[in-house]
Amino acid sequence: MITLIYPKNEAVLSLVTDVQREFIERDNAGMHVIMDDLLYSPVKYSDANVTFYWLGQSFGKGFTDCYETNPDEINLSKPRYIEFAWASDVSCHLELDFDQETHFPGDPKPAEIIYPEDPRPISLALAGNLFARTKYKWRIVSDDGTQASEYRYFTTADEFPRALFIQGTASARDIGGIPLANGGRIRQGCLYRSAAIENIVDEGYKATERGLRVLRDIVKIKNDVDFRLEANKKLKESPIGKHVGYHNLPARGYELFFAPEYRHYWKPLIEFVADENNYPILLHCAAGADRTGTFFQIIELLLGVDIEYIRLDYTITSLSQRDYRCFNGYGECGRFLAGYKEGDDMMAVMRRNAEKFLIEDCGIAPETIERLRRNLVEA
């Protein structure tokens, strides 16, 4: 006999961890410092009202600054894993599937499922890397197939971020699910971002076999886009596997990406992510912060994301062990404020100017930007 214990039927379950939730609350409350202040006139380390120091005080001792030699270290950027519990007198396993029609590209699996060792007199399974705002069904089945529990159902909460756990790296997440200022949201399962997944080009991160399996077999990444120019001479194929397309499409961080000598980098990148035949795409640099962060600020601006969420998707990279980042003013979107007057829709002005930059200065066709929106925005 199989007796289900939890989750309760029709539960709404959060994929956001307590640390991520507190970080977002602090960021929204302005509990950060400008990096120049941090470097040249730092406040006292004991001031936990400053998010950077709160992270250091609370979790700093768990960070080794080297995931490749310690893949099990504290990873604050990973999602909450949902715990399933049952009692049975026979060996069983969890069956979990979508309970709604889905249109996620690449036909991804519903979740990564693991079975932890646990001293409690119940059986446990953990499911992670689920989609947000999605209905699932689950049951427990005996390994010999002779017994099965009833189905239960749950829905994952509509929350930011939809983080991923790719063991051995950090800051992995789907930009899908981020709400748009005027309604709708970015489509899940299309564009993922992360830090590096190998240590050939840069040290510090190296996805384990478990991490690569999630990218390959659960998320089912189709294309790996590497922003690092220096990777061109060191990598010829994706660490995820030979079936995954590897594309070295260089990017720069911050103001350099908008300088005349680097503007030609934008066209191949925008054209690639606008093409629905390329999804799901993983895009990354070394830390997933500067080049990756600059690129996604502009993508999210083009798609109609409000500045609050553009900021959060940039700053939450601070929850890796290497990369505290704060968002000054309007970030890289602020360079597109030309012509703004009091009473104007600020986001519309920045979006219009960003489009003008990409079309007139970078040679991107207006139809490409429309294709980007058509493929990545959903109601």
CSV table of N, CA and C in Angstrom, one decimal, residues 296-297 300-301 305-315:
chain,number,residue,atom,x,y,z
A,296,PHE,N,21.3,41.1,-21.6
A,296,PHE,CA,19.9,40.8,-21.2
A,296,PHE,C,19.2,42.1,-20.8
A,297,GLN,N,19.9,43.1,-20.3
A,297,GLN,CA,19.2,44.4,-20.0
A,297,GLN,C,18.6,44.9,-21.2
A,300,GLU,N,15.6,42.6,-22.5
A,300,GLU,CA,14.4,42.8,-21.7
A,300,GLU,C,13.8,44.2,-21.9
A,301,LEU,N,14.6,45.2,-22.2
A,301,LEU,CA,14.1,46.5,-22.5
A,301,LEU,C,13.3,46.4,-23.8
A,305,VAL,N,10.0,44.8,-20.6
A,305,VAL,CA,10.1,44.6,-19.2
A,305,VAL,C,10.2,45.9,-18.5
A,306,ASP,N,9.6,46.1,-17.3
A,306,ASP,CA,9.7,47.3,-16.5
A,306,ASP,C,11.1,47.4,-15.9
A,307,ILE,N,11.6,48.6,-15.6
A,307,ILE,CA,13.0,48.8,-15.1
A,307,ILE,C,13.2,48.0,-13.8
A,308,GLU,N,12.1,47.8,-13.0
A,308,GLU,CA,12.3,47.1,-11.7
A,308,GLU,C,12.8,45.7,-12.0
A,309,TYR,N,12.2,45.0,-12.9
A,309,TYR,CA,12.6,43.6,-13.2
A,309,TYR,C,13.9,43.5,-14.0
A,310,ILE,N,14.2,44.5,-14.8
A,310,ILE,CA,15.5,44.6,-15.5
A,310,ILE,C,16.5,44.7,-14.4
A,311,ARG,N,16.3,45.5,-13.5
A,311,ARG,CA,17.3,45.7,-12.4
A,311,ARG,C,17.4,44.4,-11.6
A,312,LEU,N,16.3,43.7,-11.2
A,312,LEU,CA,16.4,42.5,-10.4
A,312,LEU,C,17.1,41.4,-11.2
A,313,ASP,N,16.8,41.3,-12.5
A,313,ASP,CA,17.5,40.2,-13.2
A,313,ASP,C,19.0,40.4,-13.4
A,314,TYR,N,19.4,41.6,-13.2
A,314,TYR,CA,20.8,41.9,-13.2
A,314,TYR,C,21.4,41.7,-11.8
A,315,THR,N,20.8,42.3,-10.8
A,315,THR,CA,21.4,42.3,-9.5
A,315,THR,C,21.4,40.9,-8.8
